[in-house]
């Protein structure tokens, strides 16, 4: 047992995993042996979820059966929707509302009492959670805007159905494809903070609802899940200032402000997901007849690379991509959770197959040999 201190557990190996591999120096991300480029451009979110949960890409029959099972689980119990409505009307933070609603789902799950070690039951519960999160988030967003929730459709894919429930109209193919790609890109990313949180909870043999709720609570923190919202708010500030982006960034850095969307705990080069979303952000801008957001982003990216040696992460380009799709800025992080649910569930299932309670130590630095005195003598 080592006494070497690793703050934040940085670089500490806590598990073996077949799910995703990150090469931070080469800028590569792989899900079960498939490059993120191939999956993002060729596979749907449902295919990737199946891959993460079952170890292989589905054939046509397997995919059709899986998609049907996901569609069947989209509806949310009315009691949960009542709570979502109450939270929306109380102007609750979207991530806090999602955390509460996901926790409630266990009360209506037919497999709720099945132990975490029952892998098939855990996957069934995980499938229900993944299918219902978009329904919850879309309902919350519409209710707080004074609109009624839109019921899910059974003829749309996971990504397209969310956009339909969010906006009340079927998205065109470009928007549906773009959003599906974004979900694939965020589906898994090794043992990050929220994934580890889910694993810690599950390692106690707690249930998958508790594990996902833990993960959502972890993702809510701005050091993990809020960066894409911060990026878009920064870009809007630059745009509102009507000044040159380079001048804005220079002034911001001189004032000690942080430029959001740059640097990564793992990648030392440009995040491969940022490359893909950067291309899609440009395509959306071209389709809309304005490259304002894309050009502003690339200008800032080039400056940060030249002057600070920092490369953009996935959040830097997901921000402008979502914004050009008309998605409200403050639900960017819940959308991250919507996508990452499949990865959280996959890691929980993988870890609990050979489970060991996760229990690190702390080095004690407090006083020694304190003399106890009764309360009357203190």
Short mmCIF file of C-alpha atoms in Angstrom, two decimals, residues 6-164:
data_model
loop_
_atom_site.label_atom_id
_atom_site.label_comp_id
_atom_site.label_asym_id
_atom_site.label_seq_id
_atom_site.Cartn_x
_atom_site.Cartn_y
_atom_site.Cartn_z
CA UNK A 6 -2.35 11.78 -5.87
CA UNK A 7 -4.65 14.79 -5.58
CA UNK A 8 -7.83 14.24 -7.56
CA UNK A 9 -6.69 10.63 -8.16
CA UNK A 10 -4.92 11.96 -11.26
CA UNK A 11 -3.14 9.16 -13.10
CA UNK A 12 -4.33 6.50 -10.64
CA UNK A 13 -5.60 3.28 -12.24
CA UNK A 14 -8.76 2.12 -10.49
CA UNK A 15 -10.18 -0.39 -12.98
CA UNK A 16 -9.71 -2.17 -16.27
CA UNK A 17 -12.23 -1.38 -19.01
CA UNK A 18 -13.06 -2.53 -22.52
CA UNK A 19 -15.38 0.42 -23.16
CA UNK A 20 -13.36 3.41 -24.33
CA UNK A 21 -9.72 4.27 -24.92
CA UNK A 22 -8.26 7.77 -24.99
CA UNK A 23 -4.86 8.65 -26.41
CA UNK A 24 -4.31 12.17 -25.13
CA UNK A 25 -1.09 12.74 -27.05
CA UNK A 26 -2.42 11.56 -30.42
CA UNK A 27 -5.91 12.99 -29.93
CA UNK A 28 -7.70 9.69 -30.40
CA UNK A 29 -10.90 8.33 -28.86
CA UNK A 30 -12.09 4.77 -29.38
CA UNK A 31 -15.26 2.95 -28.24
CA UNK A 32 -14.67 -0.81 -28.02
CA UNK A 33 -12.08 -0.66 -30.80
CA UNK A 34 -14.02 1.66 -33.15
CA UNK A 35 -12.70 5.17 -33.77
CA UNK A 36 -14.96 8.02 -32.73
CA UNK A 37 -14.73 9.39 -36.27
CA UNK A 38 -16.22 6.22 -37.76
CA UNK A 39 -18.94 5.97 -35.13
CA UNK A 40 -19.92 9.64 -35.22
CA UNK A 41 -20.24 9.67 -38.99
CA UNK A 42 -21.65 6.19 -39.49
CA UNK A 43 -23.54 4.97 -36.41
CA UNK A 44 -26.63 6.17 -34.57
CA UNK A 45 -26.79 6.80 -30.84
CA UNK A 46 -28.85 3.63 -30.49
CA UNK A 47 -26.14 1.61 -32.25
CA UNK A 48 -23.46 3.08 -30.00
CA UNK A 49 -25.51 2.43 -26.86
CA UNK A 50 -25.93 -1.18 -27.97
CA UNK A 51 -22.20 -1.41 -28.62
CA UNK A 52 -21.34 -0.08 -25.15
CA UNK A 53 -23.87 -2.29 -23.37
CA UNK A 54 -23.49 -5.52 -25.34
CA UNK A 55 -19.93 -5.48 -26.66
CA UNK A 56 -20.60 -5.45 -30.40
CA UNK A 57 -22.36 -3.35 -33.01
CA UNK A 58 -25.85 -4.72 -33.66
CA UNK A 59 -26.88 -6.32 -36.92
CA UNK A 60 -30.07 -5.11 -38.59
CA UNK A 61 -32.38 -7.39 -36.58
CA UNK A 62 -30.67 -6.64 -33.28
CA UNK A 63 -30.83 -2.92 -33.95
CA UNK A 64 -34.51 -3.01 -34.89
CA UNK A 65 -35.33 -4.94 -31.70
CA UNK A 66 -33.22 -2.58 -29.58
CA UNK A 67 -34.75 0.54 -31.11
CA UNK A 68 -38.23 -0.88 -30.51
CA UNK A 69 -37.40 -1.59 -26.87
CA UNK A 70 -36.10 1.96 -26.39
CA UNK A 71 -39.18 3.51 -28.00
CA UNK A 72 -41.43 1.46 -25.72
CA UNK A 73 -39.80 3.01 -22.65
CA UNK A 74 -40.02 6.72 -23.59
CA UNK A 75 -43.22 7.54 -21.72
CA UNK A 76 -42.83 8.88 -18.17
CA UNK A 77 -45.28 8.22 -15.33
CA UNK A 78 -47.68 11.09 -14.68
CA UNK A 79 -46.48 11.47 -11.08
CA UNK A 80 -42.94 12.10 -12.35
CA UNK A 81 -44.24 14.65 -14.87
CA UNK A 82 -46.15 16.39 -12.07
CA UNK A 83 -42.92 16.78 -10.15
CA UNK A 84 -41.16 18.00 -13.31
CA UNK A 85 -43.92 20.57 -13.74
CA UNK A 86 -43.55 21.73 -10.12
CA UNK A 87 -39.78 22.09 -10.54
CA UNK A 88 -40.14 23.98 -13.83
CA UNK A 89 -42.66 26.38 -12.33
CA UNK A 90 -40.31 26.91 -9.38
CA UNK A 91 -37.54 27.83 -11.86
CA UNK A 92 -35.32 25.00 -10.67
CA UNK A 93 -31.88 24.54 -12.23
CA UNK A 94 -32.31 22.13 -15.20
CA UNK A 95 -29.65 19.71 -13.94
CA UNK A 96 -31.17 19.68 -10.45
CA UNK A 97 -34.59 19.00 -11.95
CA UNK A 98 -33.18 16.15 -14.04
CA UNK A 99 -31.42 14.70 -11.00
CA UNK A 100 -34.67 14.68 -9.02
CA UNK A 101 -36.75 13.19 -11.83
CA UNK A 102 -34.28 10.39 -12.59
CA UNK A 103 -34.21 9.48 -8.92
CA UNK A 104 -38.02 9.27 -8.96
CA UNK A 105 -38.02 6.84 -11.87
CA UNK A 106 -37.02 3.97 -9.60
CA UNK A 107 -40.41 4.12 -7.91
CA UNK A 108 -42.11 3.12 -11.15
CA UNK A 109 -39.59 0.62 -12.51
CA UNK A 110 -40.79 -3.01 -12.56
CA UNK A 111 -37.22 -4.20 -11.93
CA UNK A 112 -36.58 -1.76 -9.07
CA UNK A 113 -35.98 -4.51 -6.51
CA UNK A 114 -33.60 -6.52 -8.67
CA UNK A 115 -30.00 -6.35 -7.38
CA UNK A 116 -27.26 -4.58 -9.30
CA UNK A 117 -25.54 -7.95 -9.78
CA UNK A 118 -28.47 -9.01 -12.00
CA UNK A 119 -26.91 -7.68 -15.18
CA UNK A 120 -29.92 -8.22 -17.42
CA UNK A 121 -32.22 -6.39 -14.99
CA UNK A 122 -29.71 -3.57 -14.61
CA UNK A 123 -29.54 -3.19 -18.39
CA UNK A 124 -33.34 -3.13 -18.60
CA UNK A 125 -33.44 -0.40 -15.97
CA UNK A 126 -30.62 1.43 -17.71
CA UNK A 127 -32.48 1.28 -21.00
CA UNK A 128 -35.55 2.80 -19.36
CA UNK A 129 -33.51 5.60 -17.79
CA UNK A 130 -31.80 6.38 -21.11
CA UNK A 131 -35.10 6.38 -23.00
CA UNK A 132 -36.90 8.59 -20.45
CA UNK A 133 -34.29 11.31 -19.88
CA UNK A 134 -35.11 13.07 -23.19
CA UNK A 135 -38.83 13.03 -22.31
CA UNK A 136 -38.13 14.53 -18.91
CA UNK A 137 -35.80 17.23 -20.22
CA UNK A 138 -38.04 18.26 -23.10
CA UNK A 139 -41.07 18.44 -20.80
CA UNK A 140 -39.20 20.53 -18.23
CA UNK A 141 -37.99 22.96 -20.90
CA UNK A 142 -41.43 23.43 -22.45
CA UNK A 143 -43.28 23.78 -19.14
CA UNK A 144 -41.01 26.55 -17.89
CA UNK A 145 -41.67 28.35 -21.18
CA UNK A 146 -45.40 28.16 -20.57
CA UNK A 147 -45.96 25.36 -23.09
CA UNK A 148 -47.45 21.90 -22.67
CA UNK A 149 -45.18 18.85 -22.92
CA UNK A 150 -45.17 17.01 -26.23
CA UNK A 151 -45.64 13.27 -26.07
CA UNK A 152 -42.89 11.14 -27.64
CA UNK A 153 -43.40 9.63 -31.06
CA UNK A 154 -42.67 6.01 -31.86
CA UNK A 155 -41.56 6.63 -35.46
CA UNK A 156 -38.55 8.83 -34.70
CA UNK A 157 -35.06 7.92 -33.52
CA UNK A 158 -33.70 8.88 -30.11
CA UNK A 159 -32.15 12.15 -31.28
CA UNK A 160 -34.93 13.26 -33.62
CA UNK A 161 -37.61 12.44 -31.06
CA UNK A 162 -35.97 14.67 -28.46
CA UNK A 163 -35.87 17.61 -30.86
CA UNK A 164 -39.51 16.94 -31.75
#
